Amino acid sequence: MRRRHFIAGLYIPLLAGPSWAQSAKAATAGAPRILVVGDSLSAEYGLKRGTGWVALLEQRLAEQKIAAEVRNASISGDTTSGGRARLAPLLKTYQPTHVVLELGGNDALRGLPLKNTADNLAAMTQAAQQAGAKVLIVGMQMPPNYGADYGRQFSTLFGDVAREHKAGLVPFLLKGIADGANAAALFQADRIHPREEAQAAMLDNVWPELRKQLR
């Protein structure tokens, strides 16, 4: 795995506009507004637009007749530090009822201190909760070549933050994909970013916990 594929950037611009703000004001109290703050795994890196797991989430909500809106604020190459820096204006602009935090993989690939990653995730969780949103933390794991001890500490920090701040948790976004028997066929040539065929499984990993929070 090479760092540049996570940090070399494909910027997916936010489709910001009056529609979200207007609908937020007009929405009933029970209408969910979901904000996804993530990195390339949520920003459709290397995929055709509209085929990533976040886009599939919108389709599933519609199929299940859940009147929710989804805003994807994911940027390829982003770290927890970057997400923390841009979260406040996102909360103010979109007034989400639910925030999905899918960040941390690039922290590890850059060799950033794990304490910083945990602190940033905790700060983002608290900020979203203080803004009235429920938070779902989406975890990641590192491949074995990063070392067993490091990998264990990294994978467990997501759960530690979620428990401490009473947030929802998806332990591993790529469960059944990166650790499955057909892993090689489910990744792009960089062996980091899942192909279109894996996006439904990624959504299936997120959906049960998010669905709980939408009830």
PDB file of C-alpha atoms in Angstrom:
ATOM      1  CA  MET A   1       0.000   0.000   0.000  1.00  0.00           C
ATOM      2  CA  ARG A   2       1.320   3.437  -0.908  1.00  0.00           C
ATOM      3  CA  ARG A   3       0.444   6.632   0.856  1.00  0.00           C
ATOM      4  CA  ARG A   4       0.045   8.715  -2.246  1.00  0.00           C
ATOM      5  CA  HIS A   5      -3.158   6.963  -3.261  1.00  0.00           C
ATOM      6  CA  PHE A   6      -4.829   8.151  -0.093  1.00  0.00           C
ATOM      7  CA  ILE A   7      -3.385  11.655  -0.054  1.00  0.00           C
ATOM      8  CA  ALA A   8      -3.040  12.482  -3.733  1.00  0.00           C
ATOM      9  CA  GLY A   9      -6.146  14.181  -4.208  1.00  0.00           C
ATOM     10  CA  LEU A  10      -9.301  13.917  -5.946  1.00  0.00           C
ATOM     11  CA  TYR A  11     -11.455  16.703  -4.566  1.00  0.00           C
ATOM     12  CA  ILE A  12     -15.157  16.015  -4.635  1.00  0.00           C
ATOM     13  CA  PRO A  13     -16.773  19.446  -4.282  1.00  0.00           C
ATOM     14  CA  LEU A  14     -19.707  19.903  -1.972  1.00  0.00           C
ATOM     15  CA  LEU A  15     -22.839  20.564  -3.907  1.00  0.00           C
ATOM     16  CA  ALA A  16     -23.671  23.361  -1.528  1.00  0.00           C
ATOM     17  CA  GLY A  17     -26.595  25.538  -2.337  1.00  0.00           C
ATOM     18  CA  PRO A  18     -29.798  26.946  -1.022  1.00  0.00           C
ATOM     19  CA  SER A  19     -31.703  23.679  -1.387  1.00  0.00           C
ATOM     20  CA  TRP A  20     -30.248  22.083   1.757  1.00  0.00           C
ATOM     21  CA  ALA A  21     -30.604  25.152   3.909  1.00  0.00           C
ATOM     22  CA  GLN A  22     -34.135  25.792   2.692  1.00  0.00           C
ATOM     23  CA  SER A  23     -35.181  22.198   3.225  1.00  0.00           C
ATOM     24  CA  ALA A  24     -33.604  22.210   6.689  1.00  0.00           C
ATOM     25  CA  LYS A  25     -35.784  25.134   7.692  1.00  0.00           C
ATOM     26  CA  ALA A  26     -38.871  23.669   6.105  1.00  0.00           C
ATOM     27  CA  ALA A  27     -38.349  20.111   7.326  1.00  0.00           C
ATOM     28  CA  THR A  28     -40.370  18.692  10.135  1.00  0.00           C
ATOM     29  CA  ALA A  29     -38.616  17.967  13.396  1.00  0.00           C
ATOM     30  CA  GLY A  30     -38.404  14.261  12.602  1.00  0.00           C
ATOM     31  CA  ALA A  31     -36.923  14.508   9.106  1.00  0.00           C
ATOM     32  CA  PRO A  32     -33.297  13.297   9.221  1.00  0.00           C
ATOM     33  CA  ARG A  33     -30.509  15.258   7.568  1.00  0.00           C
ATOM     34  CA  ILE A  34     -27.396  13.095   7.276  1.00  0.00           C
ATOM     35  CA  LEU A  35     -23.929  14.610   6.855  1.00  0.00           C
ATOM     36  CA  VAL A  36     -21.081  12.278   5.842  1.00  0.00           C
ATOM     37  CA  VAL A  37     -17.597  13.604   6.597  1.00  0.00           C
ATOM     38  CA  GLY A  38     -15.024  11.233   5.170  1.00  0.00           C
ATOM     39  CA  ASP A  39     -12.026  10.661   2.935  1.00  0.00           C
ATOM     40  CA  SER A  40     -11.522   8.936  -0.427  1.00  0.00           C
ATOM     41  CA  LEU A  41     -13.426   5.831   0.674  1.00  0.00           C
ATOM     42  CA  SER A  42     -16.573   7.950   0.837  1.00  0.00           C
ATOM     43  CA  ALA A  43     -15.671  10.441  -1.907  1.00  0.00           C
ATOM     44  CA  GLU A  44     -16.009   8.001  -4.837  1.00  0.00           C
ATOM     45  CA  TYR A  45     -12.291   7.954  -5.602  1.00  0.00           C
ATOM     46  CA  GLY A  46     -11.770   6.269  -8.969  1.00  0.00           C
ATOM     47  CA  LEU A  47     -15.479   5.539  -9.356  1.00  0.00           C
ATOM     48  CA  LYS A  48     -18.194   6.750 -11.648  1.00  0.00           C
ATOM     49  CA  ARG A  49     -20.181   9.498  -9.958  1.00  0.00           C
ATOM     50  CA  GLY A  50     -23.230   8.225  -8.162  1.00  0.00           C
ATOM     51  CA  THR A  51     -21.889   4.701  -7.562  1.00  0.00           C
ATOM     52  CA  GLY A  52     -20.207   5.094  -4.163  1.00  0.00           C
ATOM     53  CA  TRP A  53     -21.667   3.812  -0.916  1.00  0.00           C
ATOM     54  CA  VAL A  54     -22.966   7.261   0.083  1.00  0.00           C
ATOM     55  CA  ALA A  55     -24.927   7.532  -3.159  1.00  0.00           C
ATOM     56  CA  LEU A  56     -26.255   4.025  -2.550  1.00  0.00           C
ATOM     57  CA  LEU A  57     -27.315   5.176   0.911  1.00  0.00           C
ATOM     58  CA  GLU A  58     -29.546   7.806  -0.681  1.00  0.00           C
ATOM     59  CA  GLN A  59     -31.105   5.117  -2.863  1.00  0.00           C
ATOM     60  CA  ARG A  60     -31.721   2.819   0.100  1.00  0.00           C
ATOM     61  CA  LEU A  61     -33.376   5.573   2.098  1.00  0.00           C
ATOM     62  CA  ALA A  62     -35.698   6.244  -0.826  1.00  0.00           C
ATOM     63  CA  GLU A  63     -36.458   2.543  -1.282  1.00  0.00           C
ATOM     64  CA  GLN A  64     -37.360   2.211   2.385  1.00  0.00           C
ATOM     65  CA  LYS A  65     -39.431   5.375   2.222  1.00  0.00           C
ATOM     66  CA  ILE A  66     -37.328   7.156   4.818  1.00  0.00           C
ATOM     67  CA  ALA A  67     -37.653  10.864   4.123  1.00  0.00           C
ATOM     68  CA  ALA A  68     -34.023  11.768   4.800  1.00  0.00           C
ATOM     69  CA  GLU A  69     -31.495  13.927   2.991  1.00  0.00           C
ATOM     70  CA  VAL A  70     -27.821  13.055   2.586  1.00  0.00           C
ATOM     71  CA  ARG A  71     -24.967  15.500   2.138  1.00  0.00           C
ATOM     72  CA  ASN A  72     -21.574  14.019   1.273  1.00  0.00           C
ATOM     73  CA  ALA A  73     -18.810  16.278   2.570  1.00  0.00           C
ATOM     74  CA  SER A  74     -16.021  13.760   1.951  1.00  0.00           C
ATOM     75  CA  ILE A  75     -12.692  14.785   0.436  1.00  0.00           C
ATOM     76  CA  SER A  76     -10.036  12.380  -0.792  1.00  0.00           C
ATOM     77  CA  GLY A  77      -6.855  12.614   1.215  1.00  0.00           C
ATOM     78  CA  ASP A  78      -8.529  14.145   4.245  1.00  0.00           C
ATOM     79  CA  THR A  79      -7.314  13.390   7.762  1.00  0.00           C
ATOM     80  CA  THR A  80      -9.037  13.705  11.114  1.00  0.00           C
ATOM     81  CA  SER A  81      -7.239  17.024  11.549  1.00  0.00           C
ATOM     82  CA  GLY A  82      -8.647  18.298   8.266  1.00  0.00           C
ATOM     83  CA  GLY A  83     -12.104  17.054   9.136  1.00  0.00           C
ATOM     84  CA  ARG A  84     -11.946  18.715  12.526  1.00  0.00           C
ATOM     85  CA  ALA A  85     -10.935  22.021  10.949  1.00  0.00           C
ATOM     86  CA  ARG A  86     -13.838  22.087   8.522  1.00  0.00           C
ATOM     87  CA  LEU A  87     -16.570  20.535  10.648  1.00  0.00           C
ATOM     88  CA  ALA A  88     -17.852  23.679  12.362  1.00  0.00           C
ATOM     89  CA  PRO A  89     -18.905  25.477   9.159  1.00  0.00           C
ATOM     90  CA  LEU A  90     -20.432  22.250   7.853  1.00  0.00           C
ATOM     91  CA  LEU A  91     -22.553  21.943  10.985  1.00  0.00           C
ATOM     92  CA  LYS A  92     -23.617  25.553  10.758  1.00  0.00           C
ATOM     93  CA  THR A  93     -24.477  25.374   7.063  1.00  0.00           C
ATOM     94  CA  TYR A  94     -26.253  22.031   6.915  1.00  0.00           C
ATOM     95  CA  GLN A  95     -27.665  21.659  10.436  1.00  0.00           C
ATOM     96  CA  PRO A  96     -27.514  17.865  10.302  1.00  0.00           C
ATOM     97  CA  THR A  97     -29.461  15.585  12.592  1.00  0.00           C
ATOM     98  CA  HIS A  98     -26.938  12.798  11.978  1.00  0.00           C
ATOM     99  CA  VAL A  99     -23.194  12.967  11.311  1.00  0.00           C
ATOM    100  CA  VAL A 100     -21.203  10.028   9.931  1.00  0.00           C
ATOM    101  CA  LEU A 101     -17.458  10.346  10.591  1.00  0.00           C
ATOM    102  CA  GLU A 102     -15.374   8.204   8.222  1.00  0.00           C
ATOM    103  CA  LEU A 103     -11.857   9.487   8.823  1.00  0.00           C
ATOM    104  CA  GLY A 104      -8.592   8.147  10.194  1.00  0.00           C
ATOM    105  CA  GLY A 105      -7.103   5.957   7.472  1.00  0.00           C
ATOM    106  CA  ASN A 106      -4.906   8.725   6.134  1.00  0.00           C
ATOM    107  CA  ASP A 107      -3.683   9.533   9.635  1.00  0.00           C
ATOM    108  CA  ALA A 108      -2.239   6.046   9.907  1.00  0.00           C
ATOM    109  CA  LEU A 109      -0.782   6.054   6.397  1.00  0.00           C
ATOM    110  CA  ARG A 110       0.986   9.324   7.196  1.00  0.00           C
ATOM    111  CA  GLY A 111       2.294   7.941  10.469  1.00  0.00           C
ATOM    112  CA  LEU A 112       0.501  10.534  12.582  1.00  0.00           C
ATOM    113  CA  PRO A 113       0.289   9.924  16.345  1.00  0.00           C
ATOM    114  CA  LEU A 114      -2.674   7.765  17.246  1.00  0.00           C
ATOM    115  CA  LYS A 115      -3.483  10.038  20.180  1.00  0.00           C
ATOM    116  CA  ASN A 116      -3.998  12.904  17.754  1.00  0.00           C
ATOM    117  CA  THR A 117      -6.386  10.790  15.706  1.00  0.00           C
ATOM    118  CA  ALA A 118      -8.381   9.857  18.802  1.00  0.00           C
ATOM    119  CA  ASP A 119      -8.427  13.455  20.049  1.00  0.00           C
ATOM    120  CA  ASN A 120      -9.635  14.751  16.686  1.00  0.00           C
ATOM    121  CA  LEU A 121     -12.387  12.154  16.438  1.00  0.00           C
ATOM    122  CA  ALA A 122     -13.466  12.941  19.978  1.00  0.00           C
ATOM    123  CA  ALA A 123     -13.550  16.681  19.272  1.00  0.00           C
ATOM    124  CA  MET A 124     -15.607  16.165  16.108  1.00  0.00           C
ATOM    125  CA  THR A 125     -17.996  13.857  17.922  1.00  0.00           C
ATOM    126  CA  GLN A 126     -18.515  16.361  20.715  1.00  0.00           C
ATOM    127  CA  ALA A 127     -18.988  19.260  18.308  1.00  0.00           C
ATOM    128  CA  ALA A 128     -21.621  17.366  16.318  1.00  0.00           C
ATOM    129  CA  GLN A 129     -23.434  16.246  19.452  1.00  0.00           C
ATOM    130  CA  GLN A 130     -23.430  19.751  20.854  1.00  0.00           C
ATOM    131  CA  ALA A 131     -24.998  20.880  17.573  1.00  0.00           C
ATOM    132  CA  GLY A 132     -27.809  18.404  18.193  1.00  0.00           C
ATOM    133  CA  ALA A 133     -26.696  15.590  15.878  1.00  0.00           C
ATOM    134  CA  LYS A 134     -26.315  11.890  16.524  1.00  0.00           C
ATOM    135  CA  VAL A 135     -22.851  10.642  15.570  1.00  0.00           C
ATOM    136  CA  LEU A 136     -21.787   7.429  13.871  1.00  0.00           C
ATOM    137  CA  ILE A 137     -18.051   6.695  13.861  1.00  0.00           C
ATOM    138  CA  VAL A 138     -16.863   4.459  11.015  1.00  0.00           C
ATOM    139  CA  GLY A 139     -13.687   2.581  11.833  1.00  0.00           C
ATOM    140  CA  MET A 140     -10.793   1.398   9.705  1.00  0.00           C
ATOM    141  CA  GLN A 141      -8.009  -1.170  10.003  1.00  0.00           C
ATOM    142  CA  MET A 142      -4.449  -1.224   8.759  1.00  0.00           C
ATOM    143  CA  PRO A 143      -2.867  -4.143   6.860  1.00  0.00           C
ATOM    144  CA  PRO A 144      -0.588  -6.536   8.804  1.00  0.00           C
ATOM    145  CA  ASN A 145       2.623  -5.015   7.456  1.00  0.00           C
ATOM    146  CA  TYR A 146       2.078  -1.994   9.715  1.00  0.00           C
ATOM    147  CA  GLY A 147       2.740  -4.198  12.722  1.00  0.00           C
ATOM    148  CA  ALA A 148       0.347  -6.156  14.911  1.00  0.00           C
ATOM    149  CA  ASP A 149       0.564  -3.830  17.911  1.00  0.00           C
ATOM    150  CA  TYR A 150       0.098  -0.670  15.875  1.00  0.00           C
ATOM    151  CA  GLY A 151      -2.760  -2.212  13.941  1.00  0.00           C
ATOM    152  CA  ARG A 152      -4.512  -3.277  17.134  1.00  0.00           C
ATOM    153  CA  GLN A 153      -4.169   0.149  18.741  1.00  0.00           C
ATOM    154  CA  PHE A 154      -5.388   1.870  15.597  1.00  0.00           C
ATOM    155  CA  SER A 155      -8.437  -0.333  15.083  1.00  0.00           C
ATOM    156  CA  THR A 156      -9.508  -0.075  18.728  1.00  0.00           C
ATOM    157  CA  LEU A 157      -9.292   3.719  19.019  1.00  0.00           C
ATOM    158  CA  PHE A 158     -12.527   4.146  17.044  1.00  0.00           C
ATOM    159  CA  GLY A 159     -14.438   2.016  19.519  1.00  0.00           C
ATOM    160  CA  ASP A 160     -12.817   3.762  22.461  1.00  0.00           C
ATOM    161  CA  VAL A 161     -13.955   7.168  21.219  1.00  0.00           C
ATOM    162  CA  ALA A 162     -17.441   5.898  20.408  1.00  0.00           C
ATOM    163  CA  ARG A 163     -17.913   4.368  23.859  1.00  0.00           C
ATOM    164  CA  GLU A 164     -16.540   7.378  25.697  1.00  0.00           C
ATOM    165  CA  HIS A 165     -18.885   9.760  23.902  1.00  0.00           C
ATOM    166  CA  LYS A 166     -21.862   7.419  23.466  1.00  0.00           C
ATOM    167  CA  ALA A 167     -21.688   7.517  19.671  1.00  0.00           C
ATOM    168  CA  GLY A 168     -22.612   4.778  17.233  1.00  0.00           C
ATOM    169  CA  LEU A 169     -19.850   2.592  15.824  1.00  0.00           C
ATOM    170  CA  VAL A 170     -19.124   0.674  12.639  1.00  0.00           C
ATOM    171  CA  PRO A 171     -15.925  -1.191  13.612  1.00  0.00           C
ATOM    172  CA  PHE A 172     -14.586  -1.702  10.072  1.00  0.00           C
ATOM    173  CA  LEU A 173     -15.951  -0.114   6.903  1.00  0.00           C
ATOM    174  CA  LEU A 174     -14.268  -2.734   4.700  1.00  0.00           C
ATOM    175  CA  LYS A 175     -15.362  -5.811   6.635  1.00  0.00           C
ATOM    176  CA  GLY A 176     -15.955  -8.683   4.225  1.00  0.00           C
ATOM    177  CA  ILE A 177     -14.129  -6.749   1.512  1.00  0.00           C
ATOM    178  CA  ALA A 178     -10.514  -6.234   2.574  1.00  0.00           C
ATOM    179  CA  ASP A 179     -10.581  -9.377   4.735  1.00  0.00           C
ATOM    180  CA  GLY A 180     -12.695 -11.519   2.415  1.00  0.00           C
ATOM    181  CA  ALA A 181     -11.734 -14.407   0.179  1.00  0.00           C
ATOM    182  CA  ASN A 182     -12.299 -12.301  -2.943  1.00  0.00           C
ATOM    183  CA  ALA A 183     -10.436  -9.222  -1.710  1.00  0.00           C
ATOM    184  CA  ALA A 184      -8.124  -8.803  -4.712  1.00  0.00           C
ATOM    185  CA  ALA A 185     -11.034  -8.609  -7.144  1.00  0.00           C
ATOM    186  CA  LEU A 186     -12.847  -5.969  -5.077  1.00  0.00           C
ATOM    187  CA  PHE A 187     -10.111  -3.327  -5.141  1.00  0.00           C
ATOM    188  CA  GLN A 188      -8.876  -0.935  -7.774  1.00  0.00           C
ATOM    189  CA  ALA A 189      -5.345  -1.278  -9.132  1.00  0.00           C
ATOM    190  CA  ASP A 190      -3.908   0.667  -6.192  1.00  0.00           C
ATOM    191  CA  ARG A 191      -5.157  -2.084  -3.844  1.00  0.00           C
ATOM    192  CA  ILE A 192      -6.501   0.566  -1.484  1.00  0.00           C
ATOM    193  CA  HIS A 193      -9.716   1.877  -2.963  1.00  0.00           C
ATOM    194  CA  PRO A 194     -12.651  -0.510  -3.400  1.00  0.00           C
ATOM    195  CA  ARG A 195     -14.206  -0.976  -6.810  1.00  0.00           C
ATOM    196  CA  GLU A 196     -17.812  -0.228  -7.631  1.00  0.00           C
ATOM    197  CA  GLU A 197     -18.669  -3.872  -6.947  1.00  0.00           C
ATOM    198  CA  ALA A 198     -17.709  -3.422  -3.282  1.00  0.00           C
ATOM    199  CA  GLN A 199     -19.750  -0.311  -2.561  1.00  0.00           C
ATOM    200  CA  ALA A 200     -22.968  -2.160  -1.716  1.00  0.00           C
ATOM    201  CA  ALA A 201     -21.096  -4.234   0.877  1.00  0.00           C
ATOM    202  CA  MET A 202     -19.652  -1.063   2.383  1.00  0.00           C
ATOM    203  CA  LEU A 203     -23.148   0.350   2.721  1.00  0.00           C
ATOM    204  CA  ASP A 204     -24.301  -2.923   4.270  1.00  0.00           C
ATOM    205  CA  ASN A 205     -21.608  -2.485   6.913  1.00  0.00           C
ATOM    206  CA  VAL A 206     -22.784   1.032   7.748  1.00  0.00           C
ATOM    207  CA  TRP A 207     -26.532   0.603   7.365  1.00  0.00           C
ATOM    208  CA  PRO A 208     -27.466  -1.434  10.490  1.00  0.00           C
ATOM    209  CA  GLU A 209     -25.938   1.092  12.885  1.00  0.00           C
ATOM    210  CA  LEU A 210     -27.184   4.109  10.967  1.00  0.00           C
ATOM    211  CA  ARG A 211     -30.671   2.608  10.766  1.00  0.00           C
ATOM    212  CA  LYS A 212     -30.737   2.298  14.556  1.00  0.00           C
ATOM    213  CA  GLN A 213     -30.007   5.977  14.885  1.00  0.00           C
ATOM    214  CA  LEU A 214     -32.712   6.909  12.372  1.00  0.00           C
ATOM    215  CA  ARG A 215     -35.480   5.261  14.400  1.00  0.00           C
TER     216      ARG A 215
END
